[in-house]
Amino acid sequence: MDIEIRNGLAEARALAVEHSGALTAYVALGVVVPYLLLSSEPIFDLRTVIALIASPYSSHISGSIAGPLYLLGIVVVIAAGAMLAAWNAILPEMREGYVSEIMYGMVAGVAFLIGNIIVYFGLGLLATLPLFLFAQNMLLGGAGPAFAIAIESYRILLSLLATWLGARLCLTGAIMGANGKLEPFSAFAESWRLTGAAQWRLFAFYFLFGLIVAAAFGGLVLLHAAVIWDNAQAPGSWLETAMSFGWILLFALYFLGQILIPAGLYRASEPETTASEVFA
């Protein structure tokens, strides 16, 4: 079974139009709520990060690291739950309503996170083991320029491998949401089966998608940093408020892409489904 990316994007656009209300609600749950929660913690403030980079000895953050980590864990669970709830809203034939979708999303979202941690952490640990061995060699003084080049080449290879693996498993959440699954491992296997024929096209697509997201993120970081460095702009100024809206917009677009692209590709993988609309 093959997946045409063009048809998948067409299906994603059709789903966005058909379920615009539900997607708006779940973007608010998965992006706006986590952003407001994180903005309450100073460690996640770009001003704090820049201050620490500029003067690591004179700047400090009081308190324990446990608080930010706890808050970050809550935010990740909320975001994953919102994604699973969104897939459960837009992919089944009939919706069961927001309450049912959110309850499903919070349970399935935790399972989805645990499954991804097991898969990616386990494989990542095996893949990075040579780096730990190389680093030990470097500490002992056995590293030269060729060795450093080999390390960087291996890191690039690992990032490409992670992109390929992400492409093979990209349908997992959509499969879970469409079928109301609460465990991710059968969905991992189904995604692996469905993406087999199109794996290199999906790899190229997600590689390009990652580059676009990284460029947008980096550009917004530079723009926000320039605003902060401008001494005329005090914290809470209208320009910094505009930057906050810029971050929310970027995260919302990325969040929608993470939902709609796998949903559209999953719809395009179904043999009985024809893309509702194909780009001219």
PDB file of C-alpha atoms in Angstrom:
ATOM      1  CA  MET A   1       0.000   0.000   0.000  1.00  0.00           C
ATOM      2  CA  ASP A   2       1.400   3.387  -1.035  1.00  0.00           C
ATOM      3  CA  ILE A   3       0.783   6.889   0.320  1.00  0.00           C
ATOM      4  CA  GLU A   4       0.741   9.858  -2.028  1.00  0.00           C
ATOM      5  CA  ILE A   5       1.879  12.905  -0.090  1.00  0.00           C
ATOM      6  CA  ARG A   6      -0.010  15.198  -2.448  1.00  0.00           C
ATOM      7  CA  ASN A   7      -3.254  13.394  -1.680  1.00  0.00           C
ATOM      8  CA  GLY A   8      -2.415  13.385   2.012  1.00  0.00           C
ATOM      9  CA  LEU A   9      -1.982  17.168   2.042  1.00  0.00           C
ATOM     10  CA  ALA A  10      -5.251  17.536   0.155  1.00  0.00           C
ATOM     11  CA  GLU A  11      -6.997  15.395   2.759  1.00  0.00           C
ATOM     12  CA  ALA A  12      -5.383  17.456   5.524  1.00  0.00           C
ATOM     13  CA  ARG A  13      -6.731  20.666   4.008  1.00  0.00           C
ATOM     14  CA  ALA A  14     -10.202  19.136   3.662  1.00  0.00           C
ATOM     15  CA  LEU A  15     -10.128  18.058   7.322  1.00  0.00           C
ATOM     16  CA  ALA A  16      -9.055  21.548   8.386  1.00  0.00           C
ATOM     17  CA  VAL A  17     -12.027  23.105   6.605  1.00  0.00           C
ATOM     18  CA  GLU A  18     -14.516  20.499   7.803  1.00  0.00           C
ATOM     19  CA  HIS A  19     -13.436  20.523  11.461  1.00  0.00           C
ATOM     20  CA  SER A  20     -12.262  24.103  11.919  1.00  0.00           C
ATOM     21  CA  GLY A  21     -14.243  24.554  15.142  1.00  0.00           C
ATOM     22  CA  ALA A  22     -12.854  21.462  16.866  1.00  0.00           C
ATOM     23  CA  LEU A  23      -9.323  22.257  15.717  1.00  0.00           C
ATOM     24  CA  THR A  24      -9.603  25.791  17.097  1.00  0.00           C
ATOM     25  CA  ALA A  25     -10.719  24.434  20.465  1.00  0.00           C
ATOM     26  CA  TYR A  26      -7.904  21.903  20.651  1.00  0.00           C
ATOM     27  CA  VAL A  27      -5.281  24.428  19.571  1.00  0.00           C
ATOM     28  CA  ALA A  28      -6.439  26.581  22.489  1.00  0.00           C
ATOM     29  CA  LEU A  29      -6.137  23.559  24.808  1.00  0.00           C
ATOM     30  CA  GLY A  30      -2.848  22.266  23.430  1.00  0.00           C
ATOM     31  CA  VAL A  31      -1.035  25.543  22.739  1.00  0.00           C
ATOM     32  CA  VAL A  32      -2.534  28.539  24.531  1.00  0.00           C
ATOM     33  CA  VAL A  33      -3.026  26.843  27.922  1.00  0.00           C
ATOM     34  CA  PRO A  34       0.528  25.373  27.999  1.00  0.00           C
ATOM     35  CA  TYR A  35       1.984  28.710  26.861  1.00  0.00           C
ATOM     36  CA  LEU A  36       0.253  30.562  29.689  1.00  0.00           C
ATOM     37  CA  LEU A  37       1.403  27.940  32.206  1.00  0.00           C
ATOM     38  CA  LEU A  38       5.016  28.074  31.056  1.00  0.00           C
ATOM     39  CA  SER A  39       5.049  31.876  30.967  1.00  0.00           C
ATOM     40  CA  SER A  40       4.443  31.847  34.730  1.00  0.00           C
ATOM     41  CA  GLU A  41       7.832  30.177  35.302  1.00  0.00           C
ATOM     42  CA  PRO A  42      10.890  32.509  34.998  1.00  0.00           C
ATOM     43  CA  ILE A  43      13.216  29.761  33.705  1.00  0.00           C
ATOM     44  CA  PHE A  44      11.184  29.574  30.475  1.00  0.00           C
ATOM     45  CA  ASP A  45      11.419  33.340  29.868  1.00  0.00           C
ATOM     46  CA  LEU A  46      13.700  34.284  26.959  1.00  0.00           C
ATOM     47  CA  ARG A  47      14.881  37.323  28.953  1.00  0.00           C
ATOM     48  CA  THR A  48      16.167  34.995  31.670  1.00  0.00           C
ATOM     49  CA  VAL A  49      17.944  32.778  29.158  1.00  0.00           C
ATOM     50  CA  ILE A  50      19.647  35.746  27.500  1.00  0.00           C
ATOM     51  CA  ALA A  51      20.635  37.173  30.895  1.00  0.00           C
ATOM     52  CA  LEU A  52      22.226  33.861  31.875  1.00  0.00           C
ATOM     53  CA  ILE A  53      24.105  33.650  28.575  1.00  0.00           C
ATOM     54  CA  ALA A  54      25.329  37.250  28.830  1.00  0.00           C
ATOM     55  CA  SER A  55      26.343  37.023  32.507  1.00  0.00           C
ATOM     56  CA  PRO A  56      26.234  33.489  33.885  1.00  0.00           C
ATOM     57  CA  TYR A  57      27.913  34.469  37.163  1.00  0.00           C
ATOM     58  CA  SER A  58      25.870  37.517  38.082  1.00  0.00           C
ATOM     59  CA  SER A  59      22.466  36.125  37.071  1.00  0.00           C
ATOM     60  CA  HIS A  60      20.757  33.323  38.881  1.00  0.00           C
ATOM     61  CA  ILE A  61      17.325  31.777  39.334  1.00  0.00           C
ATOM     62  CA  SER A  62      16.182  30.921  42.799  1.00  0.00           C
ATOM     63  CA  GLY A  63      14.233  27.803  43.631  1.00  0.00           C
ATOM     64  CA  SER A  64      14.439  24.120  42.793  1.00  0.00           C
ATOM     65  CA  ILE A  65      14.615  22.561  39.331  1.00  0.00           C
ATOM     66  CA  ALA A  66      11.825  20.189  40.410  1.00  0.00           C
ATOM     67  CA  GLY A  67       9.159  22.894  39.967  1.00  0.00           C
ATOM     68  CA  PRO A  68       9.951  23.703  36.304  1.00  0.00           C
ATOM     69  CA  LEU A  69      10.311  20.003  35.459  1.00  0.00           C
ATOM     70  CA  TYR A  70       6.964  19.240  37.102  1.00  0.00           C
ATOM     71  CA  LEU A  71       5.322  22.092  35.180  1.00  0.00           C
ATOM     72  CA  LEU A  72       6.945  20.962  31.934  1.00  0.00           C
ATOM     73  CA  GLY A  73       5.609  17.436  32.480  1.00  0.00           C
ATOM     74  CA  ILE A  74       2.079  18.784  32.980  1.00  0.00           C
ATOM     75  CA  VAL A  75       2.366  20.863  29.803  1.00  0.00           C
ATOM     76  CA  VAL A  76       3.589  17.893  27.742  1.00  0.00           C
ATOM     77  CA  VAL A  77       0.684  15.739  28.964  1.00  0.00           C
ATOM     78  CA  ILE A  78      -1.836  18.486  28.139  1.00  0.00           C
ATOM     79  CA  ALA A  79      -0.379  18.967  24.633  1.00  0.00           C
ATOM     80  CA  ALA A  80      -0.334  15.225  23.893  1.00  0.00           C
ATOM     81  CA  GLY A  81      -3.880  14.851  25.225  1.00  0.00           C
ATOM     82  CA  ALA A  82      -5.087  17.703  23.025  1.00  0.00           C
ATOM     83  CA  MET A  83      -3.488  16.086  19.963  1.00  0.00           C
ATOM     84  CA  LEU A  84      -5.113  12.702  20.622  1.00  0.00           C
ATOM     85  CA  ALA A  85      -8.447  14.400  21.325  1.00  0.00           C
ATOM     86  CA  ALA A  86      -8.160  16.305  18.032  1.00  0.00           C
ATOM     87  CA  TRP A  87      -7.453  13.123  16.067  1.00  0.00           C
ATOM     88  CA  ASN A  88     -10.403  11.481  17.815  1.00  0.00           C
ATOM     89  CA  ALA A  89     -12.571  14.430  16.752  1.00  0.00           C
ATOM     90  CA  ILE A  90     -11.641  14.724  13.068  1.00  0.00           C
ATOM     91  CA  LEU A  91     -10.975  11.147  11.909  1.00  0.00           C
ATOM     92  CA  PRO A  92     -13.864   8.882  13.086  1.00  0.00           C
ATOM     93  CA  GLU A  93     -17.070   8.775  11.092  1.00  0.00           C
ATOM     94  CA  MET A  94     -19.083  10.218  13.992  1.00  0.00           C
ATOM     95  CA  ARG A  95     -17.988  12.529  16.797  1.00  0.00           C
ATOM     96  CA  GLU A  96     -18.843  11.776  20.416  1.00  0.00           C
ATOM     97  CA  GLY A  97     -18.487  15.338  21.713  1.00  0.00           C
ATOM     98  CA  TYR A  98     -15.813  17.407  23.447  1.00  0.00           C
ATOM     99  CA  VAL A  99     -16.132  15.811  26.879  1.00  0.00           C
ATOM    100  CA  SER A 100     -15.666  12.283  25.525  1.00  0.00           C
ATOM    101  CA  GLU A 101     -12.821  13.393  23.230  1.00  0.00           C
ATOM    102  CA  ILE A 102     -10.947  15.184  25.998  1.00  0.00           C
ATOM    103  CA  MET A 103     -11.335  12.253  28.405  1.00  0.00           C
ATOM    104  CA  TYR A 104     -10.070   9.900  25.699  1.00  0.00           C
ATOM    105  CA  GLY A 105      -7.251  12.283  24.769  1.00  0.00           C
ATOM    106  CA  MET A 106      -5.911  12.616  28.311  1.00  0.00           C
ATOM    107  CA  VAL A 107      -5.752   8.827  28.800  1.00  0.00           C
ATOM    108  CA  ALA A 108      -4.505   7.965  25.306  1.00  0.00           C
ATOM    109  CA  GLY A 109      -2.123  10.941  25.349  1.00  0.00           C
ATOM    110  CA  VAL A 110      -0.271   9.579  28.394  1.00  0.00           C
ATOM    111  CA  ALA A 111      -0.042   6.143  26.756  1.00  0.00           C
ATOM    112  CA  PHE A 112       1.170   7.798  23.529  1.00  0.00           C
ATOM    113  CA  LEU A 113       3.901   9.647  25.455  1.00  0.00           C
ATOM    114  CA  ILE A 114       4.999   6.533  27.330  1.00  0.00           C
ATOM    115  CA  GLY A 115       5.147   4.531  24.103  1.00  0.00           C
ATOM    116  CA  ASN A 116       7.248   7.204  22.388  1.00  0.00           C
ATOM    117  CA  ILE A 117       9.576   7.444  25.387  1.00  0.00           C
ATOM    118  CA  ILE A 118      10.122   3.682  25.346  1.00  0.00           C
ATOM    119  CA  VAL A 119      10.760   3.539  21.603  1.00  0.00           C
ATOM    120  CA  TYR A 120      12.821   6.691  21.113  1.00  0.00           C
ATOM    121  CA  PHE A 121      14.696   6.588  24.428  1.00  0.00           C
ATOM    122  CA  GLY A 122      15.597   2.933  23.993  1.00  0.00           C
ATOM    123  CA  LEU A 123      16.773   3.336  20.407  1.00  0.00           C
ATOM    124  CA  GLY A 124      18.440   6.659  21.224  1.00  0.00           C
ATOM    125  CA  LEU A 125      20.367   5.091  24.074  1.00  0.00           C
ATOM    126  CA  LEU A 126      21.689   2.373  21.782  1.00  0.00           C
ATOM    127  CA  ALA A 127      22.487   4.854  19.001  1.00  0.00           C
ATOM    128  CA  THR A 128      24.347   7.306  21.257  1.00  0.00           C
ATOM    129  CA  LEU A 129      26.377   4.656  23.070  1.00  0.00           C
ATOM    130  CA  PRO A 130      29.284   5.057  20.606  1.00  0.00           C
ATOM    131  CA  LEU A 131      29.296   8.801  21.349  1.00  0.00           C
ATOM    132  CA  PHE A 132      29.894   8.113  25.046  1.00  0.00           C
ATOM    133  CA  LEU A 133      32.781   5.830  24.129  1.00  0.00           C
ATOM    134  CA  PHE A 134      34.208   8.454  21.767  1.00  0.00           C
ATOM    135  CA  ALA A 135      33.821  11.177  24.392  1.00  0.00           C
ATOM    136  CA  GLN A 136      35.831   9.073  26.837  1.00  0.00           C
ATOM    137  CA  ASN A 137      38.545   8.787  24.223  1.00  0.00           C
ATOM    138  CA  MET A 138      38.516  12.564  23.777  1.00  0.00           C
ATOM    139  CA  LEU A 139      38.903  13.107  27.544  1.00  0.00           C
ATOM    140  CA  LEU A 140      41.942  10.851  27.500  1.00  0.00           C
ATOM    141  CA  GLY A 141      43.494  13.041  24.832  1.00  0.00           C
ATOM    142  CA  GLY A 142      43.207  10.619  21.941  1.00  0.00           C
ATOM    143  CA  ALA A 143      41.109  12.898  19.706  1.00  0.00           C
ATOM    144  CA  GLY A 144      42.329  14.727  16.639  1.00  0.00           C
ATOM    145  CA  PRO A 145      40.652  16.748  13.853  1.00  0.00           C
ATOM    146  CA  ALA A 146      39.647  13.615  11.960  1.00  0.00           C
ATOM    147  CA  PHE A 147      38.100  12.209  15.115  1.00  0.00           C
ATOM    148  CA  ALA A 148      36.075  15.399  15.661  1.00  0.00           C
ATOM    149  CA  ILE A 149      34.819  15.245  12.066  1.00  0.00           C
ATOM    150  CA  ALA A 150      33.797  11.625  12.612  1.00  0.00           C
ATOM    151  CA  ILE A 151      31.844  12.607  15.744  1.00  0.00           C
ATOM    152  CA  GLU A 152      29.960  15.374  13.912  1.00  0.00           C
ATOM    153  CA  SER A 153      29.244  13.073  10.976  1.00  0.00           C
ATOM    154  CA  TYR A 154      27.821  10.489  13.353  1.00  0.00           C
ATOM    155  CA  ARG A 155      25.610  13.110  14.992  1.00  0.00           C
ATOM    156  CA  ILE A 156      24.265  14.162  11.583  1.00  0.00           C
ATOM    157  CA  LEU A 157      23.629  10.506  10.765  1.00  0.00           C
ATOM    158  CA  LEU A 158      21.699  10.113  14.029  1.00  0.00           C
ATOM    159  CA  SER A 159      19.521  13.151  13.251  1.00  0.00           C
ATOM    160  CA  LEU A 160      18.741  11.745   9.792  1.00  0.00           C
ATOM    161  CA  LEU A 161      17.960   8.365  11.344  1.00  0.00           C
ATOM    162  CA  ALA A 162      15.600  10.042  13.836  1.00  0.00           C
ATOM    163  CA  THR A 163      13.829  11.827  10.956  1.00  0.00           C
ATOM    164  CA  TRP A 164      13.423   8.549   9.068  1.00  0.00           C
ATOM    165  CA  LEU A 165      12.097   6.787  12.158  1.00  0.00           C
ATOM    166  CA  GLY A 166       9.692   9.666  12.799  1.00  0.00           C
ATOM    167  CA  ALA A 167       8.437   9.366   9.207  1.00  0.00           C
ATOM    168  CA  ARG A 168       7.842   5.625   9.610  1.00  0.00           C
ATOM    169  CA  LEU A 169       5.891   6.164  12.856  1.00  0.00           C
ATOM    170  CA  CYS A 170       4.162   9.415  11.867  1.00  0.00           C
ATOM    171  CA  LEU A 171       0.714   7.817  11.606  1.00  0.00           C
ATOM    172  CA  THR A 172       0.708   6.384  15.140  1.00  0.00           C
ATOM    173  CA  GLY A 173      -1.343   9.115  16.831  1.00  0.00           C
ATOM    174  CA  ALA A 174      -3.793   9.371  13.933  1.00  0.00           C
ATOM    175  CA  ILE A 175      -4.345   5.595  13.990  1.00  0.00           C
ATOM    176  CA  MET A 176      -4.966   5.706  17.743  1.00  0.00           C
ATOM    177  CA  GLY A 177      -7.418   8.609  17.482  1.00  0.00           C
ATOM    178  CA  ALA A 178      -9.289   7.238  14.480  1.00  0.00           C
ATOM    179  CA  ASN A 179      -9.864   3.850  16.108  1.00  0.00           C
ATOM    180  CA  GLY A 180     -10.163   4.933  19.744  1.00  0.00           C
ATOM    181  CA  LYS A 181      -7.081   2.936  20.753  1.00  0.00           C
ATOM    182  CA  LEU A 182      -5.675   3.425  24.240  1.00  0.00           C
ATOM    183  CA  GLU A 183      -2.368   1.620  23.668  1.00  0.00           C
ATOM    184  CA  PRO A 184       0.192   2.840  21.110  1.00  0.00           C
ATOM    185  CA  PHE A 185       2.195  -0.272  20.222  1.00  0.00           C
ATOM    186  CA  SER A 186      -0.269  -1.807  17.753  1.00  0.00           C
ATOM    187  CA  ALA A 187      -0.542   1.677  16.215  1.00  0.00           C
ATOM    188  CA  PHE A 188       3.274   1.792  15.919  1.00  0.00           C
ATOM    189  CA  ALA A 189       3.162  -1.494  14.029  1.00  0.00           C
ATOM    190  CA  GLU A 190       0.302  -0.311  11.797  1.00  0.00           C
ATOM    191  CA  SER A 191       2.105   2.952  10.994  1.00  0.00           C
ATOM    192  CA  TRP A 192       5.267   1.022  10.154  1.00  0.00           C
ATOM    193  CA  ARG A 193       3.270  -1.189   7.756  1.00  0.00           C
ATOM    194  CA  LEU A 194       1.385   1.654   6.072  1.00  0.00           C
ATOM    195  CA  THR A 195       4.435   3.877   5.516  1.00  0.00           C
ATOM    196  CA  GLY A 196       6.694   1.147   4.124  1.00  0.00           C
ATOM    197  CA  ALA A 197       6.185   1.855   0.412  1.00  0.00           C
ATOM    198  CA  ALA A 198       6.402   5.642   0.802  1.00  0.00           C
ATOM    199  CA  GLN A 199       9.083   5.795   3.492  1.00  0.00           C
ATOM    200  CA  TRP A 200      11.673   7.744   1.473  1.00  0.00           C
ATOM    201  CA  ARG A 201       9.138  10.267   0.187  1.00  0.00           C
ATOM    202  CA  LEU A 202       7.894  10.725   3.752  1.00  0.00           C
ATOM    203  CA  PHE A 203      11.476  11.041   4.987  1.00  0.00           C
ATOM    204  CA  ALA A 204      12.180  13.812   2.457  1.00  0.00           C
ATOM    205  CA  PHE A 205       8.919  15.559   3.294  1.00  0.00           C
ATOM    206  CA  TYR A 206       9.481  15.520   7.054  1.00  0.00           C
ATOM    207  CA  PHE A 207      13.119  16.561   6.611  1.00  0.00           C
ATOM    208  CA  LEU A 208      11.986  19.602   4.622  1.00  0.00           C
ATOM    209  CA  PHE A 209       9.178  20.266   7.118  1.00  0.00           C
ATOM    210  CA  GLY A 210      11.708  20.177   9.966  1.00  0.00           C
ATOM    211  CA  LEU A 211      13.986  22.637   8.175  1.00  0.00           C
ATOM    212  CA  ILE A 212      11.098  25.076   7.652  1.00  0.00           C
ATOM    213  CA  VAL A 213      10.045  24.841  11.309  1.00  0.00           C
ATOM    214  CA  ALA A 214      13.647  25.250  12.513  1.00  0.00           C
ATOM    215  CA  ALA A 215      14.123  28.308  10.287  1.00  0.00           C
ATOM    216  CA  ALA A 216      10.894  29.901  11.540  1.00  0.00           C
ATOM    217  CA  PHE A 217      11.772  29.143  15.163  1.00  0.00           C
ATOM    218  CA  GLY A 218      15.324  30.462  14.789  1.00  0.00           C
ATOM    219  CA  GLY A 219      14.116  33.618  13.043  1.00  0.00           C
ATOM    220  CA  LEU A 220      11.594  34.342  15.795  1.00  0.00           C
ATOM    221  CA  VAL A 221      14.246  33.742  18.485  1.00  0.00           C
ATOM    222  CA  LEU A 222      16.568  36.250  16.792  1.00  0.00           C
ATOM    223  CA  LEU A 223      13.772  38.788  16.392  1.00  0.00           C
ATOM    224  CA  HIS A 224      12.643  38.419  20.013  1.00  0.00           C
ATOM    225  CA  ALA A 225      16.250  38.614  21.241  1.00  0.00           C
ATOM    226  CA  ALA A 226      16.736  41.837  19.285  1.00  0.00           C
ATOM    227  CA  VAL A 227      13.635  43.286  20.955  1.00  0.00           C
ATOM    228  CA  ILE A 228      14.951  42.303  24.379  1.00  0.00           C
ATOM    229  CA  TRP A 229      18.401  43.750  23.726  1.00  0.00           C
ATOM    230  CA  ASP A 230      16.798  47.067  22.785  1.00  0.00           C
ATOM    231  CA  ASN A 231      16.977  48.903  26.112  1.00  0.00           C
ATOM    232  CA  ALA A 232      14.067  51.099  25.073  1.00  0.00           C
ATOM    233  CA  GLN A 233      11.742  48.095  25.303  1.00  0.00           C
ATOM    234  CA  ALA A 234      10.891  47.411  28.948  1.00  0.00           C
ATOM    235  CA  PRO A 235       9.357  44.077  30.002  1.00  0.00           C
ATOM    236  CA  GLY A 236       5.644  44.061  29.240  1.00  0.00           C
ATOM    237  CA  SER A 237       5.861  46.633  26.442  1.00  0.00           C
ATOM    238  CA  TRP A 238       3.514  46.429  23.464  1.00  0.00           C
ATOM    239  CA  LEU A 239       6.332  45.087  21.297  1.00  0.00           C
ATOM    240  CA  GLU A 240       7.066  42.213  23.674  1.00  0.00           C
ATOM    241  CA  THR A 241       3.333  41.490  23.855  1.00  0.00           C
ATOM    242  CA  ALA A 242       3.317  41.309  20.057  1.00  0.00           C
ATOM    243  CA  MET A 243       6.236  38.851  20.241  1.00  0.00           C
ATOM    244  CA  SER A 244       4.212  36.679  22.621  1.00  0.00           C
ATOM    245  CA  PHE A 245       1.394  36.557  20.073  1.00  0.00           C
ATOM    246  CA  GLY A 246       4.021  35.675  17.448  1.00  0.00           C
ATOM    247  CA  TRP A 247       5.167  32.687  19.532  1.00  0.00           C
ATOM    248  CA  ILE A 248       1.597  31.524  20.072  1.00  0.00           C
ATOM    249  CA  LEU A 249       0.926  31.776  16.330  1.00  0.00           C
ATOM    250  CA  LEU A 250       4.078  29.793  15.482  1.00  0.00           C
ATOM    251  CA  PHE A 251       3.310  27.077  18.026  1.00  0.00           C
ATOM    252  CA  ALA A 252      -0.321  26.942  16.854  1.00  0.00           C
ATOM    253  CA  LEU A 253       0.719  26.458  13.219  1.00  0.00           C
ATOM    254  CA  TYR A 254       3.219  23.761  14.211  1.00  0.00           C
ATOM    255  CA  PHE A 255       0.601  22.082  16.414  1.00  0.00           C
ATOM    256  CA  LEU A 256      -1.908  22.080  13.555  1.00  0.00           C
ATOM    257  CA  GLY A 257       0.700  20.642  11.221  1.00  0.00           C
ATOM    258  CA  GLN A 258       1.465  17.865  13.704  1.00  0.00           C
ATOM    259  CA  ILE A 259      -2.245  16.999  13.769  1.00  0.00           C
ATOM    260  CA  LEU A 260      -3.404  17.558  10.203  1.00  0.00           C
ATOM    261  CA  ILE A 261      -0.463  16.154   8.231  1.00  0.00           C
ATOM    262  CA  PRO A 262      -0.550  12.662   9.844  1.00  0.00           C
ATOM    263  CA  ALA A 263      -4.368  12.714   9.733  1.00  0.00           C
ATOM    264  CA  GLY A 264      -4.339  13.536   6.026  1.00  0.00           C
ATOM    265  CA  LEU A 265      -1.658  10.938   5.265  1.00  0.00           C
ATOM    266  CA  TYR A 266      -3.640   8.316   7.193  1.00  0.00           C
ATOM    267  CA  ARG A 267      -6.796   9.168   5.261  1.00  0.00           C
ATOM    268  CA  ALA A 268      -4.817   8.949   2.003  1.00  0.00           C
ATOM    269  CA  SER A 269      -3.483   5.523   2.987  1.00  0.00           C
ATOM    270  CA  GLU A 270      -6.966   4.025   3.181  1.00  0.00           C
ATOM    271  CA  PRO A 271      -7.742   2.203  -0.102  1.00  0.00           C
ATOM    272  CA  GLU A 272     -11.414   3.119  -0.068  1.00  0.00           C
ATOM    273  CA  THR A 273     -10.685   6.809   0.454  1.00  0.00           C
ATOM    274  CA  THR A 274     -10.087   9.243  -2.374  1.00  0.00           C
ATOM    275  CA  ALA A 275      -8.585  12.608  -1.555  1.00  0.00           C
ATOM    276  CA  SER A 276     -11.354  15.178  -1.310  1.00  0.00           C
ATOM    277  CA  GLU A 277      -9.307  17.767  -3.071  1.00  0.00           C
ATOM    278  CA  VAL A 278      -6.014  17.598  -4.948  1.00  0.00           C
ATOM    279  CA  PHE A 279      -3.805  20.629  -5.426  1.00  0.00           C
ATOM    280  CA  ALA A 280      -3.741  21.916  -8.973  1.00  0.00           C
TER     281      ALA A 280
END
